Structure formats: C-alpha cells, structure tokens
Amino acid sequence: MEKERQVLVIFPHPDDEAFGVSGTIALHIENNTPVTYICMTLGEMGRNLGNPPFATRESLPEIRKKELQDAADALGLSDLRMWGLRDKTVEFEDDDKLTEKISEAIQELNPSLIISFYPGYSVHPDHEACARAVVRAVGQMEETKRPKLNLVAFANNSIAEIGEPDILHDITAVEDKKIASIKAHRSQTESMVATWAEKMKNQDPTLLNAIRRERFWTYKF
C-alpha cells in the first residue's frame, strides 16, 4: 500500500466504513498515516434496532454515535468527525453548501487520498449524494493539486459499466481490527455477525475473501 500524506474518509452513515474499507483504514493507521473519518449523519433512521431489539427510534442516534466511536477506537482512529446531518436527508442538502463543507475539510487536512462512494454506483440516496459532493469538491480543485479518489462501488451494474476495481487491498494483517469494528456497530451488524461463527470456524473461503479483500475504483475526471 502506498504511503499517503493524509487520508480523508467520507461516508454518510455510521457503519458505511465497516465492511468495505475499515481494513484499509487500519492499514493506513498502522503505517503511521493520519486518517480522518467524516461521518455525515448518526444513522438515526437505520432499520435495525438490535436483535433482539435494544434500541428505540428515540435512543438509536446516541447508540449509533457510541457504536461509531467504538468502531473508530477498534481501528485506532483518533480523528473522527460527526457532522450530524439528518439520516436519509443528505440527498436534500443544498449541493453547493455540502460541497463547500467538503472543500473546507480538504483545505484543512490537505489529504493525498480521499475514500468515499462512487457516484452512480452506491445504491442508497444518501450514499449517492455524498459521492456526488465529494467528486464535485475535488473536481473544483486545480488538477495538479487534487488528491486521489479511491471509491467504493457496489451496485449490481458496477463492473459491467465501470469495469473491474483497479485497487485491491489484502487486509488480512488487520483482520481482527476490522471484525472488531464491524461488531462495534452492534445494532446494525449483530444478526449478520452471528451467522459468521460457524463459517469462521470452518475457514469458509467465501466469507474470508469478502472480509480480507477490499476493492476500490480510482475516479478519473
């Protein structure tokens, strides 16, 4: 993995980082690269309230805030920023203002790499709004000063339309940290993780490959 000056991760919901990029975050941190994670909302409209339920609609924001901090701690992430936008309304944010907030963060942090979603291939309206704003903010920069954009795509048509991912990270070395960060988002992941025990015991290759390989597309303007 290339040594970066600063990595900036931007996603709209707590747990957006967990399965797809948390291993990459942990590797950068172990490489002594500063990593900042901006999480736009507290995920208060998340469908899951635990299994069995241990949250209510009213308590979920605080629970997810704590889960996000626990996930960051599991990765060794010290710069976690919660913008507090309302979940499921990022798509209705003013485009210019959202772009400006991201531009301000880029100007402050001067990242050499930004990790976010790929616009058009990230399925959820909040994901798409986040992705578009990140690309707009970087696109407004002088070309020679733009950070790299490593983006996550998971729509069914991703590979058919934008090709295979050009970056694959083997995160096996930090697998334990990644699993701990996934488990930290207990209200959202507990049911899924419960199905892993037997598969992990049997070293199920499909599950291990899904956990240990993180894939990105480099965005080209």
Short mmCIF file of C-alpha atoms in Angstrom, two decimals:
data_model
loop_
_atom_site.label_atom_id
_atom_site.label_comp_id
_atom_site.label_asym_id
_atom_site.label_seq_id
_atom_site.Cartn_x
_atom_site.Cartn_y
_atom_site.Cartn_z
CA MET A 1 0.00 0.00 0.00
CA GLU A 2 1.34 3.40 -0.99
CA LYS A 3 2.31 5.68 1.86
CA GLU A 4 -0.06 8.65 1.97
CA ARG A 5 0.38 12.14 3.42
CA GLN A 6 -3.15 12.15 4.89
CA VAL A 7 -6.21 10.03 4.23
CA LEU A 8 -9.72 11.50 4.38
CA VAL A 9 -12.65 9.09 4.55
CA ILE A 10 -16.15 10.49 3.95
CA PHE A 11 -19.35 8.46 4.25
CA PRO A 12 -22.90 9.39 5.23
CA HIS A 13 -23.73 6.71 7.84
CA PRO A 14 -22.11 5.02 10.83
CA ASP A 15 -21.09 1.54 9.61
CA ASP A 16 -20.65 2.63 5.96
CA GLU A 17 -16.94 2.28 6.58
CA ALA A 18 -17.10 -1.01 8.43
CA PHE A 19 -17.25 -3.82 5.92
CA GLY A 20 -15.77 -2.21 2.81
CA VAL A 21 -12.89 0.00 3.96
CA SER A 22 -12.16 -0.45 7.67
CA GLY A 23 -9.27 -2.79 6.97
CA THR A 24 -7.75 -0.20 4.65
CA ILE A 25 -8.21 2.45 7.33
CA ALA A 26 -6.45 0.21 9.87
CA LEU A 27 -3.56 -0.44 7.47
CA HIS A 28 -3.03 3.27 6.86
CA ILE A 29 -3.07 3.94 10.61
CA GLU A 30 -0.57 1.14 11.24
CA ASN A 31 1.57 2.79 8.54
CA ASN A 32 1.54 5.96 10.67
CA THR A 33 -0.59 7.83 8.15
CA PRO A 34 -3.04 10.34 9.64
CA VAL A 35 -6.61 9.29 8.87
CA THR A 36 -9.70 11.44 9.33
CA TYR A 37 -13.18 9.96 9.05
CA ILE A 38 -16.09 12.32 8.43
CA CYS A 39 -19.44 10.64 9.06
CA MET A 40 -22.22 12.88 7.82
CA THR A 41 -25.14 11.52 9.92
CA LEU A 42 -25.78 9.46 13.05
CA GLY A 43 -27.80 6.89 11.14
CA GLU A 44 -30.86 7.61 13.24
CA MET A 45 -33.19 6.21 10.57
CA GLY A 46 -31.42 2.86 10.44
CA ARG A 47 -33.84 -0.03 10.03
CA ASN A 48 -32.22 -2.24 12.65
CA LEU A 49 -32.80 -1.66 16.37
CA GLY A 50 -30.73 -4.63 17.51
CA ASN A 51 -31.65 -8.31 17.57
CA PRO A 52 -33.37 -8.76 19.93
CA PRO A 53 -34.15 -5.01 19.88
CA PHE A 54 -32.24 -2.99 22.45
CA ALA A 55 -32.78 0.43 20.88
CA THR A 56 -35.79 2.60 20.21
CA ARG A 57 -36.17 5.15 17.43
CA GLU A 58 -35.51 7.81 20.08
CA SER A 59 -32.40 6.14 21.54
CA LEU A 60 -30.89 4.97 18.27
CA PRO A 61 -28.92 8.18 17.45
CA GLU A 62 -26.98 8.06 20.73
CA ILE A 63 -26.47 4.31 20.44
CA ARG A 64 -25.14 4.60 16.90
CA LYS A 65 -22.91 7.51 17.92
CA LYS A 66 -21.38 5.33 20.62
CA GLU A 67 -21.06 2.39 18.22
CA LEU A 68 -19.28 4.60 15.69
CA GLN A 69 -16.82 5.81 18.32
CA ASP A 70 -16.23 2.20 19.43
CA ALA A 71 -15.61 1.19 15.80
CA ALA A 72 -13.13 4.04 15.39
CA ASP A 73 -11.37 3.02 18.60
CA ALA A 74 -11.11 -0.56 17.34
CA LEU A 75 -9.24 0.72 14.28
CA GLY A 76 -7.04 3.13 16.25
CA LEU A 77 -8.71 6.09 14.52
CA SER A 78 -8.27 9.28 16.54
CA ASP A 79 -9.80 11.89 14.21
CA LEU A 80 -13.49 11.02 13.91
CA ARG A 81 -15.84 13.84 12.93
CA MET A 82 -19.62 13.61 13.10
CA TRP A 83 -21.39 16.28 11.12
CA GLY A 84 -24.83 15.49 12.49
CA LEU A 85 -26.80 15.83 9.27
CA ARG A 86 -30.14 14.04 9.40
CA ASP A 87 -30.12 10.48 8.18
CA LYS A 88 -31.95 9.87 4.89
CA THR A 89 -31.96 13.58 4.07
CA VAL A 90 -28.42 14.06 2.75
CA GLU A 91 -29.85 13.92 -0.77
CA PHE A 92 -31.90 17.02 0.08
CA GLU A 93 -28.96 19.07 1.35
CA ASP A 94 -28.05 22.09 -0.73
CA ASP A 95 -25.49 20.83 -3.24
CA ASP A 96 -23.31 23.93 -3.06
CA LYS A 97 -23.26 24.03 0.75
CA LEU A 98 -22.47 20.34 1.07
CA THR A 99 -19.69 20.66 -1.48
CA GLU A 100 -18.34 23.70 0.35
CA LYS A 101 -18.20 21.78 3.65
CA ILE A 102 -16.20 19.04 2.00
CA SER A 103 -13.95 21.57 0.29
CA GLU A 104 -13.25 23.18 3.65
CA ALA A 105 -12.27 19.81 5.12
CA ILE A 106 -9.97 19.12 2.15
CA GLN A 107 -8.38 22.55 2.52
CA GLU A 108 -7.81 21.99 6.25
CA LEU A 109 -6.46 18.44 6.02
CA ASN A 110 -4.68 18.52 2.64
CA PRO A 111 -5.25 14.78 2.02
CA SER A 112 -3.34 12.93 -0.64
CA LEU A 113 -6.13 10.31 -0.75
CA ILE A 114 -9.89 10.51 -0.25
CA ILE A 115 -12.02 7.38 0.22
CA SER A 116 -15.76 7.58 -0.37
CA PHE A 117 -18.55 6.11 -2.52
CA TYR A 118 -18.56 6.06 -6.32
CA PRO A 119 -21.37 8.27 -7.68
CA GLY A 120 -23.96 6.35 -9.62
CA TYR A 121 -22.91 3.00 -8.15
CA SER A 122 -23.51 3.28 -4.42
CA VAL A 123 -27.24 2.44 -4.32
CA HIS A 124 -28.60 4.47 -1.36
CA PRO A 125 -29.71 8.11 -1.96
CA ASP A 126 -27.52 9.38 0.92
CA HIS A 127 -24.55 7.43 -0.46
CA GLU A 128 -25.11 8.96 -3.87
CA ALA A 129 -25.44 12.50 -2.51
CA CYS A 130 -22.25 12.07 -0.51
CA ALA A 131 -20.42 10.64 -3.50
CA ARG A 132 -21.51 13.43 -5.84
CA ALA A 133 -20.48 16.12 -3.35
CA VAL A 134 -17.04 14.58 -2.83
CA VAL A 135 -16.42 14.37 -6.57
CA ARG A 136 -17.67 17.94 -7.06
CA ALA A 137 -15.39 19.25 -4.31
CA VAL A 138 -12.32 17.53 -5.72
CA GLY A 139 -13.29 18.42 -9.30
CA GLN A 140 -13.30 22.10 -8.38
CA MET A 141 -9.65 21.91 -7.35
CA GLU A 142 -6.75 22.75 -9.59
CA GLU A 143 -5.97 19.49 -11.38
CA THR A 144 -2.38 19.25 -10.14
CA LYS A 145 -3.50 19.66 -6.52
CA ARG A 146 -6.30 17.10 -6.48
CA PRO A 147 -6.00 14.18 -4.05
CA LYS A 148 -6.55 10.70 -5.39
CA LEU A 149 -10.11 9.43 -5.15
CA ASN A 150 -10.43 5.74 -4.25
CA LEU A 151 -14.13 4.99 -4.37
CA VAL A 152 -16.36 2.11 -3.32
CA ALA A 153 -18.99 0.84 -5.78
CA PHE A 154 -21.40 -1.97 -5.02
CA ALA A 155 -24.36 -1.53 -7.35
CA ASN A 156 -25.10 -4.68 -9.35
CA ASN A 157 -24.06 -2.97 -12.59
CA SER A 158 -20.78 -1.58 -11.26
CA ILE A 159 -18.34 -3.92 -13.01
CA ALA A 160 -20.39 -4.04 -16.23
CA GLU A 161 -20.31 -0.25 -16.53
CA ILE A 162 -17.11 0.97 -14.86
CA GLY A 163 -15.04 -2.19 -15.11
CA GLU A 164 -13.16 -4.18 -12.53
CA PRO A 165 -11.81 -2.33 -9.49
CA ASP A 166 -8.24 -1.21 -10.09
CA ILE A 167 -7.21 -1.35 -6.41
CA LEU A 168 -7.40 -4.45 -4.22
CA HIS A 169 -6.13 -4.41 -0.65
CA ASP A 170 -5.37 -7.59 1.25
CA ILE A 171 -6.20 -6.59 4.82
CA THR A 172 -5.58 -9.99 6.43
CA ALA A 173 -2.91 -8.47 8.68
CA VAL A 174 -5.55 -6.28 10.36
CA GLU A 175 -8.46 -8.69 10.05
CA ASP A 176 -9.04 -8.75 13.82
CA LYS A 177 -9.36 -4.95 13.93
CA LYS A 178 -11.77 -4.99 11.01
CA ILE A 179 -14.00 -7.62 12.61
CA ALA A 180 -13.94 -5.70 15.90
CA SER A 181 -15.03 -2.53 14.10
CA ILE A 182 -17.86 -4.39 12.34
CA LYS A 183 -19.01 -5.87 15.66
CA ALA A 184 -18.91 -2.42 17.25
CA HIS A 185 -21.86 -1.42 15.06
CA ARG A 186 -23.87 -3.89 17.08
CA SER A 187 -27.36 -2.52 16.38
CA GLN A 188 -26.82 -2.95 12.64
CA THR A 189 -24.48 -5.94 12.37
CA GLU A 190 -25.24 -8.31 15.23
CA SER A 191 -27.53 -10.57 13.17
CA MET A 192 -25.04 -10.74 10.31
CA VAL A 193 -22.05 -11.44 12.56
CA ALA A 194 -24.00 -14.21 14.34
CA THR A 195 -24.02 -16.15 11.07
CA TRP A 196 -20.24 -15.92 10.79
CA ALA A 197 -19.24 -18.06 13.79
CA GLU A 198 -19.54 -21.45 12.12
CA LYS A 199 -18.12 -20.13 8.84
CA MET A 200 -15.12 -18.61 10.58
CA LYS A 201 -14.54 -21.85 12.49
CA ASN A 202 -14.52 -23.73 9.18
CA GLN A 203 -12.42 -21.04 7.45
CA ASP A 204 -15.14 -20.55 4.85
CA PRO A 205 -13.28 -19.20 1.80
CA THR A 206 -16.15 -17.06 0.56
CA LEU A 207 -16.51 -15.24 3.87
CA LEU A 208 -12.78 -14.90 4.39
CA ASN A 209 -12.32 -13.49 0.90
CA ALA A 210 -15.14 -10.99 1.47
CA ILE A 211 -13.57 -9.85 4.74
CA ARG A 212 -9.95 -9.85 3.64
CA ARG A 213 -10.22 -8.18 0.24
CA GLU A 214 -11.23 -4.55 -0.04
CA ARG A 215 -11.70 -3.12 -3.51
CA PHE A 216 -11.69 0.40 -4.88
CA TRP A 217 -12.06 2.22 -8.15
CA THR A 218 -9.82 5.19 -8.89
CA TYR A 219 -12.07 8.03 -10.05
CA LYS A 220 -10.90 9.70 -13.23
CA PHE A 221 -12.18 13.16 -14.12
#
